[in-house]
Amino acid sequence: MQTMLHILRQDWINSLGWTLLHSLWQYAIIAASCALLLFFTKHFSANTRYLIALGSLMLSALISAITFYNYQQASAEIIIHSTKQVAATPLFAEKNLFNLVSYINEHINSLVVIWLCGFLVYSLKALQDYRYCQQIKNQHIISTPEQWQSLFATLVTKIGVNPNIELRISTLAIAPCAIGYFKPVILLPLAVSTSMNQQQIEMILLHELAHARRQDYAIGIVQTIIKTLFFFNPFLRWISNQIDKEREHACDDIAVAISKNPVLFAHTLKEFATMHTNQKATMNITGNTLLLTRITRLFGNNAQVTKSKYGVLASLLIMISGLIFTLCANAKPENEKTISLNVANVAVQEVLLEVNKKCDSNETLAANANEKITLVLEDISCKQAIRLLKDFAEGAAGAEPANQ
């Protein structure tokens, strides 16, 4: 991992490390805003709530991208050497050791190494899941009976999905699922096709076709990428869980709206859960505690969409306030820009002039600072760099009479 870090520039490592750290409080704010929005819209349609959660996820990724960009823009490197090269020796290495920012900067490489290890593990898991999807999509497939093909074609027309979508019966899959974007496929486990009646299978196919119509597979890939990048962030995981829950609810609503039979759909969910009490699939039609929620909401007030202009207004205000607050809090003051110094046998006054250029400052030294300085510093704030140069100049000026 350390070898991998050597490939990256230090300013990229610094920007990445701080972006990961800032994501903790940034996503906490976004998750809190999302929770409030979902509270105010609990009687809205599942698709509306799904869009709120999905928007929160995309906003999180955008905020992190902005954070990384800000750190890259605030990063500069000053390298000054005299004509006579002098070996650079680090000075002030222990300066401000107990300052939190300096401490983090000192250990930022270790932080990024730890993140890389976790990222690698979760990436391998995501690739393994993708490979499993491709296996069950193309392997252990048996011919689909004519009656199911005819039923499937009718449902495809009803729901308005891509007519090129295929129905395949799998002996490997353990749950119905919709896989693929360019060549979508609905997989129906053989056990389901032989254990349920035609009406129940129709309910299952409607649910999975709803996933295909909503392009949930493609969105799920984006969701997985973001989750893999920020695997350590509990607030992002909560937002992702809300997306998964409301996605299933939205597909349930589509299936019920077309079939007009919520009782049959609820009964199908219950029977399917009984058949598969210990299952794991890419896009389940059921799932533990979520199952009871999905069944009860079909008959409760949550299935009805109420429109309140005050609720919509409050939701918009909360989302806008959360966005503004997060962006403003993320903005870095100019005096917090970070620079790297690599100076060899150069007058401190000349170094300060270069720092002023990079930091957009106009600082001066009290004494005529012709004393030459040799130092190496990485990722130090402009304010700290200027203070160190002033301290050095004052120290050199104070020592000069004693040398005479």
mmCIF file of C-alpha atoms in Angstrom:
data_model
loop_
_atom_site.group_PDB
_atom_site.id
_atom_site.type_symbol
_atom_site.label_atom_id
_atom_site.label_comp_id
_atom_site.label_asym_id
_atom_site.label_seq_id
_atom_site.Cartn_x
_atom_site.Cartn_y
_atom_site.Cartn_z
ATOM 1 C CA MET A 1 0.000 0.000 0.000
ATOM 2 C CA GLN A 2 2.843 2.383 0.783
ATOM 3 C CA THR A 3 4.213 1.697 -2.699
ATOM 4 C CA MET A 4 0.841 2.642 -4.153
ATOM 5 C CA LEU A 5 0.951 5.938 -2.240
ATOM 6 C CA HIS A 6 4.290 6.774 -3.841
ATOM 7 C CA ILE A 7 2.515 6.816 -7.218
ATOM 8 C CA LEU A 8 0.215 9.602 -6.015
ATOM 9 C CA ARG A 9 1.318 13.179 -5.466
ATOM 10 C CA GLN A 10 1.383 14.273 -1.843
ATOM 11 C CA ASP A 11 -1.195 16.994 -2.466
ATOM 12 C CA TRP A 12 -3.577 14.342 -3.875
ATOM 13 C CA ILE A 13 -3.080 12.190 -0.792
ATOM 14 C CA ASN A 14 -3.691 15.185 1.438
ATOM 15 C CA SER A 15 -6.839 16.179 -0.467
ATOM 16 C CA LEU A 16 -8.189 12.624 -0.416
ATOM 17 C CA GLY A 17 -7.545 12.166 3.297
ATOM 18 C CA TRP A 18 -9.251 15.405 4.275
ATOM 19 C CA THR A 19 -12.173 14.677 1.924
ATOM 20 C CA LEU A 20 -12.733 11.349 3.689
ATOM 21 C CA LEU A 21 -12.599 12.994 7.121
ATOM 22 C CA HIS A 22 -14.917 15.847 6.160
ATOM 23 C CA SER A 23 -17.437 13.359 4.755
ATOM 24 C CA LEU A 24 -18.275 12.236 8.303
ATOM 25 C CA TRP A 25 -19.793 15.537 9.433
ATOM 26 C CA GLN A 26 -20.975 16.532 5.952
ATOM 27 C CA TYR A 27 -22.956 13.313 5.486
ATOM 28 C CA ALA A 28 -24.293 13.586 9.025
ATOM 29 C CA ILE A 29 -25.877 16.922 8.075
ATOM 30 C CA ILE A 30 -27.238 15.539 4.808
ATOM 31 C CA ALA A 31 -28.594 12.420 6.551
ATOM 32 C CA ALA A 32 -30.322 14.582 9.185
ATOM 33 C CA SER A 33 -31.877 16.717 6.429
ATOM 34 C CA CYS A 34 -32.957 13.562 4.602
ATOM 35 C CA ALA A 35 -34.550 12.182 7.787
ATOM 36 C CA LEU A 36 -36.516 15.399 8.291
ATOM 37 C CA LEU A 37 -37.633 15.380 4.669
ATOM 38 C CA LEU A 38 -38.786 11.779 4.954
ATOM 39 C CA PHE A 39 -40.647 12.659 8.153
ATOM 40 C CA PHE A 40 -42.500 15.532 6.488
ATOM 41 C CA THR A 41 -43.297 13.378 3.452
ATOM 42 C CA LYS A 42 -44.316 10.160 5.220
ATOM 43 C CA HIS A 43 -47.757 10.335 3.544
ATOM 44 C CA PHE A 44 -46.303 11.022 0.110
ATOM 45 C CA SER A 45 -45.764 8.398 -2.562
ATOM 46 C CA ALA A 46 -42.922 5.926 -2.166
ATOM 47 C CA ASN A 47 -41.364 7.218 -5.373
ATOM 48 C CA THR A 48 -41.204 10.755 -3.956
ATOM 49 C CA ARG A 49 -39.494 9.487 -0.820
ATOM 50 C CA TYR A 50 -37.175 7.397 -2.971
ATOM 51 C CA LEU A 51 -36.161 10.488 -4.944
ATOM 52 C CA ILE A 52 -35.476 12.349 -1.693
ATOM 53 C CA ALA A 53 -33.154 9.596 -0.471
ATOM 54 C CA LEU A 54 -31.506 9.233 -3.887
ATOM 55 C CA GLY A 55 -31.020 13.002 -4.075
ATOM 56 C CA SER A 56 -29.361 12.917 -0.659
ATOM 57 C CA LEU A 57 -26.949 10.242 -1.878
ATOM 58 C CA MET A 58 -26.047 12.217 -4.992
ATOM 59 C CA LEU A 59 -25.688 15.403 -2.938
ATOM 60 C CA SER A 60 -23.276 13.570 -0.646
ATOM 61 C CA ALA A 61 -21.102 12.527 -3.583
ATOM 62 C CA LEU A 62 -21.219 16.078 -4.988
ATOM 63 C CA ILE A 63 -20.174 17.606 -1.660
ATOM 64 C CA SER A 64 -17.184 15.252 -1.444
ATOM 65 C CA ALA A 65 -16.182 16.106 -5.015
ATOM 66 C CA ILE A 66 -16.341 19.814 -4.142
ATOM 67 C CA THR A 67 -14.293 19.214 -0.995
ATOM 68 C CA PHE A 68 -11.593 17.371 -2.949
ATOM 69 C CA TYR A 69 -11.528 20.140 -5.562
ATOM 70 C CA ASN A 70 -11.241 22.848 -2.892
ATOM 71 C CA TYR A 71 -8.279 21.115 -1.306
ATOM 72 C CA GLN A 72 -6.604 20.706 -4.673
ATOM 73 C CA GLN A 73 -7.103 24.391 -5.428
ATOM 74 C CA ALA A 74 -5.784 25.359 -1.995
ATOM 75 C CA SER A 75 -2.699 23.212 -2.395
ATOM 76 C CA ALA A 76 0.563 24.727 -3.603
ATOM 77 C CA GLU A 77 4.230 23.790 -3.547
ATOM 78 C CA ILE A 78 7.129 26.207 -3.286
ATOM 79 C CA ILE A 79 10.548 24.905 -4.291
ATOM 80 C CA ILE A 80 13.447 27.371 -4.194
ATOM 81 C CA HIS A 81 17.105 26.400 -4.514
ATOM 82 C CA SER A 82 20.197 28.539 -4.708
ATOM 83 C CA THR A 83 22.761 27.948 -7.448
ATOM 84 C CA LYS A 84 24.807 26.103 -4.889
ATOM 85 C CA GLN A 85 22.794 23.086 -3.870
ATOM 86 C CA VAL A 86 22.642 22.403 -0.165
ATOM 87 C CA ALA A 87 21.150 19.265 1.319
ATOM 88 C CA ALA A 88 17.740 20.163 2.684
ATOM 89 C CA THR A 89 17.202 19.313 6.329
ATOM 90 C CA PRO A 90 13.793 19.453 7.923
ATOM 91 C CA LEU A 91 13.310 22.192 10.478
ATOM 92 C CA PHE A 92 10.345 22.907 12.717
ATOM 93 C CA ALA A 93 9.255 19.259 12.320
ATOM 94 C CA GLU A 94 7.782 19.135 15.783
ATOM 95 C CA LYS A 95 6.202 22.606 15.594
ATOM 96 C CA ASN A 96 2.525 22.704 16.633
ATOM 97 C CA LEU A 97 2.544 18.974 17.299
ATOM 98 C CA PHE A 98 -0.534 19.213 19.445
ATOM 99 C CA ASN A 99 -2.492 21.217 16.914
ATOM 100 C CA LEU A 100 -5.252 18.948 15.575
ATOM 101 C CA VAL A 101 -4.871 19.935 11.946
ATOM 102 C CA SER A 102 -1.105 19.557 12.025
ATOM 103 C CA TYR A 103 -1.464 16.197 13.742
ATOM 104 C CA ILE A 104 -3.860 14.947 11.068
ATOM 105 C CA ASN A 105 -1.602 16.214 8.299
ATOM 106 C CA GLU A 106 1.267 14.333 9.892
ATOM 107 C CA HIS A 107 -0.689 11.056 9.803
ATOM 108 C CA ILE A 108 -2.659 11.652 6.610
ATOM 109 C CA ASN A 109 -0.683 9.013 4.692
ATOM 110 C CA SER A 110 -1.537 6.342 7.266
ATOM 111 C CA LEU A 111 -5.190 7.346 7.091
ATOM 112 C CA VAL A 112 -5.230 6.965 3.308
ATOM 113 C CA VAL A 113 -3.471 3.574 3.561
ATOM 114 C CA ILE A 114 -6.181 2.317 5.947
ATOM 115 C CA TRP A 115 -8.878 3.627 3.597
ATOM 116 C CA LEU A 116 -7.217 1.945 0.614
ATOM 117 C CA CYS A 117 -7.236 -1.400 2.423
ATOM 118 C CA GLY A 118 -10.949 -1.123 3.201
ATOM 119 C CA PHE A 119 -11.719 0.168 -0.280
ATOM 120 C CA LEU A 120 -9.926 -2.817 -1.808
ATOM 121 C CA VAL A 121 -11.898 -5.288 0.324
ATOM 122 C CA TYR A 122 -15.270 -3.721 -0.494
ATOM 123 C CA SER A 123 -14.347 -3.398 -4.175
ATOM 124 C CA LEU A 124 -13.571 -7.105 -4.348
ATOM 125 C CA LYS A 125 -16.900 -7.854 -2.681
ATOM 126 C CA ALA A 126 -18.748 -5.645 -5.182
ATOM 127 C CA LEU A 127 -16.983 -7.367 -8.091
ATOM 128 C CA GLN A 128 -17.854 -10.743 -6.633
ATOM 129 C CA ASP A 129 -21.533 -9.744 -6.409
ATOM 130 C CA TYR A 130 -21.447 -8.516 -10.000
ATOM 131 C CA ARG A 131 -19.895 -11.773 -11.152
ATOM 132 C CA TYR A 132 -22.597 -13.700 -9.292
ATOM 133 C CA CYS A 133 -25.265 -11.662 -11.099
ATOM 134 C CA GLN A 134 -23.739 -12.526 -14.452
ATOM 135 C CA GLN A 135 -23.531 -16.196 -13.521
ATOM 136 C CA ILE A 136 -27.167 -16.562 -12.536
ATOM 137 C CA LYS A 137 -28.171 -14.494 -15.556
ATOM 138 C CA ASN A 138 -26.510 -16.768 -18.093
ATOM 139 C CA GLN A 139 -25.988 -20.152 -16.438
ATOM 140 C CA HIS A 140 -28.342 -22.936 -15.394
ATOM 141 C CA ILE A 141 -31.202 -21.524 -17.480
ATOM 142 C CA ILE A 142 -34.011 -23.780 -18.679
ATOM 143 C CA SER A 143 -36.547 -23.170 -21.419
ATOM 144 C CA THR A 144 -39.475 -21.004 -20.407
ATOM 145 C CA PRO A 145 -42.934 -22.586 -20.849
ATOM 146 C CA GLU A 146 -45.119 -20.990 -23.469
ATOM 147 C CA GLN A 147 -47.769 -19.950 -20.918
ATOM 148 C CA TRP A 148 -45.220 -17.926 -18.923
ATOM 149 C CA GLN A 149 -43.845 -16.320 -22.087
ATOM 150 C CA SER A 150 -47.328 -15.269 -23.129
ATOM 151 C CA LEU A 151 -48.129 -13.909 -19.658
ATOM 152 C CA PHE A 152 -44.805 -12.086 -19.558
ATOM 153 C CA ALA A 153 -45.370 -10.424 -22.942
ATOM 154 C CA THR A 154 -48.772 -9.176 -21.768
ATOM 155 C CA LEU A 155 -47.290 -7.714 -18.578
ATOM 156 C CA VAL A 156 -44.464 -6.039 -20.498
ATOM 157 C CA THR A 157 -47.044 -4.247 -22.630
ATOM 158 C CA LYS A 158 -49.091 -3.265 -19.571
ATOM 159 C CA ILE A 159 -46.197 -1.838 -17.597
ATOM 160 C CA GLY A 160 -44.544 -0.114 -20.566
ATOM 161 C CA VAL A 161 -41.028 -1.482 -20.222
ATOM 162 C CA ASN A 162 -38.376 -2.191 -22.863
ATOM 163 C CA PRO A 163 -39.947 -4.818 -25.177
ATOM 164 C CA ASN A 164 -36.549 -6.512 -25.598
ATOM 165 C CA ILE A 165 -36.537 -7.629 -21.968
ATOM 166 C CA GLU A 166 -36.374 -11.421 -21.484
ATOM 167 C CA LEU A 167 -37.896 -13.822 -19.003
ATOM 168 C CA ARG A 168 -35.605 -16.668 -17.962
ATOM 169 C CA ILE A 169 -36.250 -19.515 -15.542
ATOM 170 C CA SER A 170 -33.190 -20.300 -13.448
ATOM 171 C CA THR A 171 -32.303 -23.354 -11.397
ATOM 172 C CA LEU A 172 -29.515 -21.380 -9.686
ATOM 173 C CA ALA A 173 -31.301 -18.178 -8.595
ATOM 174 C CA ILE A 174 -32.994 -18.280 -5.192
ATOM 175 C CA ALA A 175 -35.154 -15.180 -5.649
ATOM 176 C CA PRO A 176 -36.739 -13.298 -8.550
ATOM 177 C CA CYS A 177 -34.579 -10.413 -9.734
ATOM 178 C CA ALA A 178 -34.107 -7.919 -12.558
ATOM 179 C CA ILE A 179 -30.570 -7.863 -13.981
ATOM 180 C CA GLY A 180 -28.995 -5.770 -16.717
ATOM 181 C CA TYR A 181 -29.473 -2.386 -18.305
ATOM 182 C CA PHE A 182 -28.791 -2.692 -22.046
ATOM 183 C CA LYS A 183 -30.066 -6.286 -22.186
ATOM 184 C CA PRO A 184 -32.377 -6.572 -19.179
ATOM 185 C CA VAL A 185 -33.444 -9.979 -17.946
ATOM 186 C CA ILE A 186 -36.038 -11.048 -15.381
ATOM 187 C CA LEU A 187 -34.971 -14.217 -13.595
ATOM 188 C CA LEU A 188 -37.650 -16.446 -12.120
ATOM 189 C CA PRO A 189 -36.439 -19.287 -9.878
ATOM 190 C CA LEU A 190 -37.660 -22.713 -10.899
ATOM 191 C CA ALA A 191 -38.983 -23.343 -7.373
ATOM 192 C CA VAL A 192 -41.177 -20.257 -7.605
ATOM 193 C CA SER A 193 -42.591 -21.147 -11.005
ATOM 194 C CA THR A 194 -43.605 -24.598 -9.764
ATOM 195 C CA SER A 195 -44.836 -23.660 -6.288
ATOM 196 C CA MET A 196 -47.025 -20.637 -6.967
ATOM 197 C CA ASN A 197 -50.135 -20.176 -9.038
ATOM 198 C CA GLN A 198 -50.390 -17.960 -12.089
ATOM 199 C CA GLN A 199 -51.835 -14.955 -10.245
ATOM 200 C CA GLN A 200 -49.023 -14.983 -7.700
ATOM 201 C CA ILE A 201 -46.371 -15.285 -10.383
ATOM 202 C CA GLU A 202 -47.994 -12.381 -12.176
ATOM 203 C CA MET A 203 -47.582 -10.263 -9.005
ATOM 204 C CA ILE A 204 -43.912 -11.208 -8.775
ATOM 205 C CA LEU A 205 -43.255 -10.432 -12.426
ATOM 206 C CA LEU A 206 -45.008 -7.064 -12.135
ATOM 207 C CA HIS A 207 -42.741 -6.137 -9.235
ATOM 208 C CA GLU A 208 -39.588 -7.113 -11.103
ATOM 209 C CA LEU A 209 -40.730 -5.402 -14.304
ATOM 210 C CA ALA A 210 -41.239 -2.258 -12.221
ATOM 211 C CA HIS A 211 -37.553 -2.446 -11.277
ATOM 212 C CA ALA A 212 -36.644 -2.704 -14.957
ATOM 213 C CA ARG A 213 -38.914 0.208 -15.939
ATOM 214 C CA ARG A 214 -37.385 2.421 -13.239
ATOM 215 C CA GLN A 215 -33.795 1.534 -14.325
ATOM 216 C CA ASP A 216 -33.039 0.425 -10.765
ATOM 217 C CA TYR A 217 -30.204 -1.849 -11.872
ATOM 218 C CA ALA A 218 -28.158 1.030 -13.338
ATOM 219 C CA ILE A 219 -28.894 3.295 -10.388
ATOM 220 C CA GLY A 220 -27.948 0.463 -8.061
ATOM 221 C CA ILE A 221 -24.503 0.252 -9.679
ATOM 222 C CA VAL A 222 -23.909 3.970 -9.044
ATOM 223 C CA GLN A 223 -25.174 3.493 -5.503
ATOM 224 C CA THR A 224 -22.721 0.611 -4.983
ATOM 225 C CA ILE A 225 -19.778 2.674 -6.262
ATOM 226 C CA ILE A 226 -20.523 5.524 -3.851
ATOM 227 C CA LYS A 227 -21.044 3.085 -0.957
ATOM 228 C CA THR A 228 -17.728 1.397 -1.770
ATOM 229 C CA LEU A 229 -15.851 4.712 -1.785
ATOM 230 C CA PHE A 230 -17.307 5.717 1.589
ATOM 231 C CA PHE A 231 -17.681 2.260 3.128
ATOM 232 C CA PHE A 232 -16.706 3.602 6.560
ATOM 233 C CA ASN A 233 -19.406 6.279 6.709
ATOM 234 C CA PRO A 234 -22.470 5.197 8.745
ATOM 235 C CA PHE A 235 -24.536 8.190 7.613
ATOM 236 C CA LEU A 236 -24.122 7.292 3.939
ATOM 237 C CA ARG A 237 -25.096 3.709 4.718
ATOM 238 C CA TRP A 238 -28.267 4.928 6.405
ATOM 239 C CA ILE A 239 -29.156 7.007 3.349
ATOM 240 C CA SER A 240 -28.475 3.995 1.116
ATOM 241 C CA ASN A 241 -30.756 1.832 3.260
ATOM 242 C CA GLN A 242 -33.558 4.369 2.821
ATOM 243 C CA ILE A 243 -33.067 4.192 -0.946
ATOM 244 C CA ASP A 244 -33.338 0.387 -0.862
ATOM 245 C CA LYS A 245 -36.491 0.495 1.271
ATOM 246 C CA GLU A 246 -38.311 3.145 -0.762
ATOM 247 C CA ARG A 247 -37.257 1.474 -4.019
ATOM 248 C CA GLU A 248 -39.057 -1.707 -2.990
ATOM 249 C CA HIS A 249 -42.104 0.274 -1.849
ATOM 250 C CA ALA A 250 -42.226 2.137 -5.169
ATOM 251 C CA CYS A 251 -42.143 -1.139 -7.131
ATOM 252 C CA ASP A 252 -44.854 -2.555 -4.875
ATOM 253 C CA ASP A 253 -47.028 0.458 -5.669
ATOM 254 C CA ILE A 254 -46.584 -0.041 -9.408
ATOM 255 C CA ALA A 255 -47.466 -3.725 -9.150
ATOM 256 C CA VAL A 256 -50.567 -3.002 -7.057
ATOM 257 C CA ALA A 257 -51.642 -0.124 -9.315
ATOM 258 C CA ILE A 258 -51.590 -2.397 -12.380
ATOM 259 C CA SER A 259 -53.066 -5.502 -10.735
ATOM 260 C CA LYS A 260 -55.514 -3.530 -8.541
ATOM 261 C CA ASN A 261 -55.288 -6.331 -5.995
ATOM 262 C CA PRO A 262 -53.243 -5.355 -2.880
ATOM 263 C CA VAL A 263 -54.573 -8.345 -0.917
ATOM 264 C CA LEU A 264 -53.212 -10.823 -3.446
ATOM 265 C CA PHE A 265 -49.883 -9.000 -3.608
ATOM 266 C CA ALA A 266 -49.528 -9.002 0.191
ATOM 267 C CA HIS A 267 -50.387 -12.696 0.317
ATOM 268 C CA THR A 268 -47.785 -13.392 -2.379
ATOM 269 C CA LEU A 269 -45.114 -11.578 -0.378
ATOM 270 C CA LYS A 270 -45.980 -13.550 2.738
ATOM 271 C CA GLU A 271 -45.953 -16.918 0.963
ATOM 272 C CA PHE A 272 -42.709 -16.152 -0.805
ATOM 273 C CA ALA A 273 -41.059 -15.235 2.510
ATOM 274 C CA THR A 274 -42.244 -18.526 3.955
ATOM 275 C CA MET A 275 -40.643 -20.396 1.069
ATOM 276 C CA HIS A 276 -37.317 -18.582 1.428
ATOM 277 C CA THR A 277 -36.663 -17.718 5.053
ATOM 278 C CA ASN A 278 -32.891 -17.675 4.608
ATOM 279 C CA GLN A 279 -32.128 -16.129 1.257
ATOM 280 C CA LYS A 280 -29.668 -13.731 -0.264
ATOM 281 C CA ALA A 281 -30.133 -12.149 -3.681
ATOM 282 C CA THR A 282 -29.184 -9.080 -5.608
ATOM 283 C CA MET A 283 -32.622 -7.469 -5.589
ATOM 284 C CA ASN A 284 -34.911 -9.278 -3.166
ATOM 285 C CA ILE A 285 -38.649 -9.201 -3.375
ATOM 286 C CA THR A 286 -38.621 -9.703 0.376
ATOM 287 C CA GLY A 287 -36.336 -9.099 3.293
ATOM 288 C CA ASN A 288 -36.679 -9.620 7.054
ATOM 289 C CA THR A 289 -38.270 -6.672 8.886
ATOM 290 C CA LEU A 290 -38.841 -4.840 5.602
ATOM 291 C CA LEU A 291 -41.384 -7.495 4.604
ATOM 292 C CA LEU A 292 -43.834 -6.620 7.388
ATOM 293 C CA THR A 293 -43.553 -2.930 6.526
ATOM 294 C CA ARG A 294 -44.207 -3.636 2.867
ATOM 295 C CA ILE A 295 -47.294 -5.679 3.655
ATOM 296 C CA THR A 296 -48.838 -3.329 6.234
ATOM 297 C CA ARG A 297 -48.284 -0.179 4.150
ATOM 298 C CA LEU A 298 -50.416 -1.673 1.358
ATOM 299 C CA PHE A 299 -53.452 -1.253 3.618
ATOM 300 C CA GLY A 300 -52.434 1.788 5.662
ATOM 301 C CA ASN A 301 -52.444 5.497 5.038
ATOM 302 C CA ASN A 302 -48.910 5.302 3.690
ATOM 303 C CA ALA A 303 -50.247 3.909 0.427
ATOM 304 C CA GLN A 304 -52.232 7.091 -0.160
ATOM 305 C CA VAL A 305 -50.592 10.204 -1.525
ATOM 306 C CA THR A 306 -51.628 13.366 0.261
ATOM 307 C CA LYS A 307 -50.623 16.762 -1.016
ATOM 308 C CA SER A 308 -49.916 19.548 1.419
ATOM 309 C CA LYS A 309 -48.392 22.751 0.140
ATOM 310 C CA TYR A 310 -47.059 23.455 3.606
ATOM 311 C CA GLY A 311 -45.391 20.062 3.808
ATOM 312 C CA VAL A 312 -43.811 20.500 0.371
ATOM 313 C CA LEU A 313 -42.626 23.999 1.283
ATOM 314 C CA ALA A 314 -41.134 22.787 4.559
ATOM 315 C CA SER A 315 -39.376 19.930 2.782
ATOM 316 C CA LEU A 316 -37.861 22.229 0.176
ATOM 317 C CA LEU A 317 -36.715 24.702 2.818
ATOM 318 C CA ILE A 318 -35.045 21.941 4.818
ATOM 319 C CA MET A 319 -33.230 20.559 1.770
ATOM 320 C CA ILE A 320 -32.078 23.994 0.593
ATOM 321 C CA SER A 321 -30.953 24.954 4.100
ATOM 322 C CA GLY A 322 -29.024 21.699 4.450
ATOM 323 C CA LEU A 323 -27.302 22.247 1.092
ATOM 324 C CA ILE A 324 -26.373 25.869 1.838
ATOM 325 C CA PHE A 325 -25.135 25.000 5.319
ATOM 326 C CA THR A 326 -23.015 22.125 4.068
ATOM 327 C CA LEU A 327 -21.478 24.137 1.238
ATOM 328 C CA CYS A 328 -20.768 27.136 3.460
ATOM 329 C CA ALA A 329 -19.283 25.013 6.218
ATOM 330 C CA ASN A 330 -17.139 23.248 3.654
ATOM 331 C CA ALA A 331 -15.662 26.473 2.260
ATOM 332 C CA LYS A 332 -12.045 26.946 3.286
ATOM 333 C CA PRO A 333 -10.899 30.456 4.252
ATOM 334 C CA GLU A 334 -8.067 31.828 2.209
ATOM 335 C CA ASN A 335 -5.724 31.838 5.202
ATOM 336 C CA GLU A 336 -6.246 28.101 5.559
ATOM 337 C CA LYS A 337 -4.599 27.317 2.240
ATOM 338 C CA THR A 338 -1.904 24.707 2.568
ATOM 339 C CA ILE A 339 1.514 24.883 0.944
ATOM 340 C CA SER A 340 4.652 22.762 0.882
ATOM 341 C CA LEU A 341 8.075 24.338 1.311
ATOM 342 C CA ASN A 342 11.303 22.896 -0.029
ATOM 343 C CA VAL A 343 13.920 25.605 0.465
ATOM 344 C CA ALA A 344 17.701 25.293 0.325
ATOM 345 C CA ASN A 345 20.040 28.118 1.381
ATOM 346 C CA VAL A 346 17.719 30.972 0.379
ATOM 347 C CA ALA A 347 17.172 34.309 2.115
ATOM 348 C CA VAL A 348 14.093 34.210 4.344
ATOM 349 C CA GLN A 349 12.868 37.468 2.758
ATOM 350 C CA GLU A 350 12.821 35.793 -0.660
ATOM 351 C CA VAL A 351 10.937 32.824 0.743
ATOM 352 C CA LEU A 352 8.307 35.136 2.251
ATOM 353 C CA LEU A 353 7.820 36.855 -1.109
ATOM 354 C CA GLU A 354 7.032 33.500 -2.727
ATOM 355 C CA VAL A 355 4.691 32.553 0.118
ATOM 356 C CA ASN A 356 2.859 35.860 -0.308
ATOM 357 C CA LYS A 357 2.344 35.104 -3.993
ATOM 358 C CA LYS A 358 0.938 31.625 -3.338
ATOM 359 C CA CYS A 359 -1.196 32.658 -0.369
ATOM 360 C CA ASP A 360 -2.420 35.992 -1.789
ATOM 361 C CA SER A 361 -1.063 37.731 1.306
ATOM 362 C CA ASN A 362 1.025 40.875 1.852
ATOM 363 C CA GLU A 363 3.133 40.065 4.882
ATOM 364 C CA THR A 364 6.473 41.735 5.646
ATOM 365 C CA LEU A 365 9.341 41.048 8.006
ATOM 366 C CA ALA A 366 10.232 43.495 10.762
ATOM 367 C CA ALA A 367 13.963 43.130 10.194
ATOM 368 C CA ASN A 368 16.028 43.139 7.022
ATOM 369 C CA ALA A 369 15.885 39.367 6.702
ATOM 370 C CA ASN A 370 18.917 38.382 4.631
ATOM 371 C CA GLU A 371 19.604 35.339 6.759
ATOM 372 C CA LYS A 372 19.500 32.236 4.613
ATOM 373 C CA ILE A 373 17.256 29.342 5.467
ATOM 374 C CA THR A 374 17.080 25.650 4.601
ATOM 375 C CA LEU A 375 13.898 23.733 5.377
ATOM 376 C CA VAL A 376 11.433 21.147 4.142
ATOM 377 C CA LEU A 377 7.792 21.341 5.195
ATOM 378 C CA GLU A 378 4.762 19.521 3.764
ATOM 379 C CA ASP A 379 1.123 20.601 3.888
ATOM 380 C CA ILE A 380 1.443 23.549 6.244
ATOM 381 C CA SER A 381 -1.140 26.329 6.291
ATOM 382 C CA CYS A 382 -0.232 29.768 4.944
ATOM 383 C CA LYS A 383 -0.755 31.261 8.381
ATOM 384 C CA GLN A 384 1.629 28.764 9.969
ATOM 385 C CA ALA A 385 4.261 29.208 7.243
ATOM 386 C CA ILE A 386 4.254 33.001 7.613
ATOM 387 C CA ARG A 387 4.487 32.742 11.395
ATOM 388 C CA LEU A 388 7.445 30.352 11.162
ATOM 389 C CA LEU A 389 9.301 32.645 8.748
ATOM 390 C CA LYS A 390 8.712 35.636 11.017
ATOM 391 C CA ASP A 391 9.903 33.686 14.044
ATOM 392 C CA PHE A 392 13.031 32.684 12.161
ATOM 393 C CA ALA A 393 13.733 36.269 11.043
ATOM 394 C CA GLU A 394 13.218 37.650 14.539
ATOM 395 C CA GLY A 395 15.425 34.926 16.003
ATOM 396 C CA ALA A 396 18.173 35.639 13.482
ATOM 397 C CA ALA A 397 17.948 39.390 14.120
ATOM 398 C CA GLY A 398 18.154 38.848 17.891
ATOM 399 C CA ALA A 399 21.196 36.628 17.563
ATOM 400 C CA GLU A 400 23.089 38.979 15.230
ATOM 401 C CA PRO A 401 24.492 41.425 17.865
ATOM 402 C CA ALA A 402 25.789 38.552 19.923
ATOM 403 C CA ASN A 403 27.787 37.329 16.962
ATOM 404 C CA GLN A 404 29.508 40.646 16.394
#
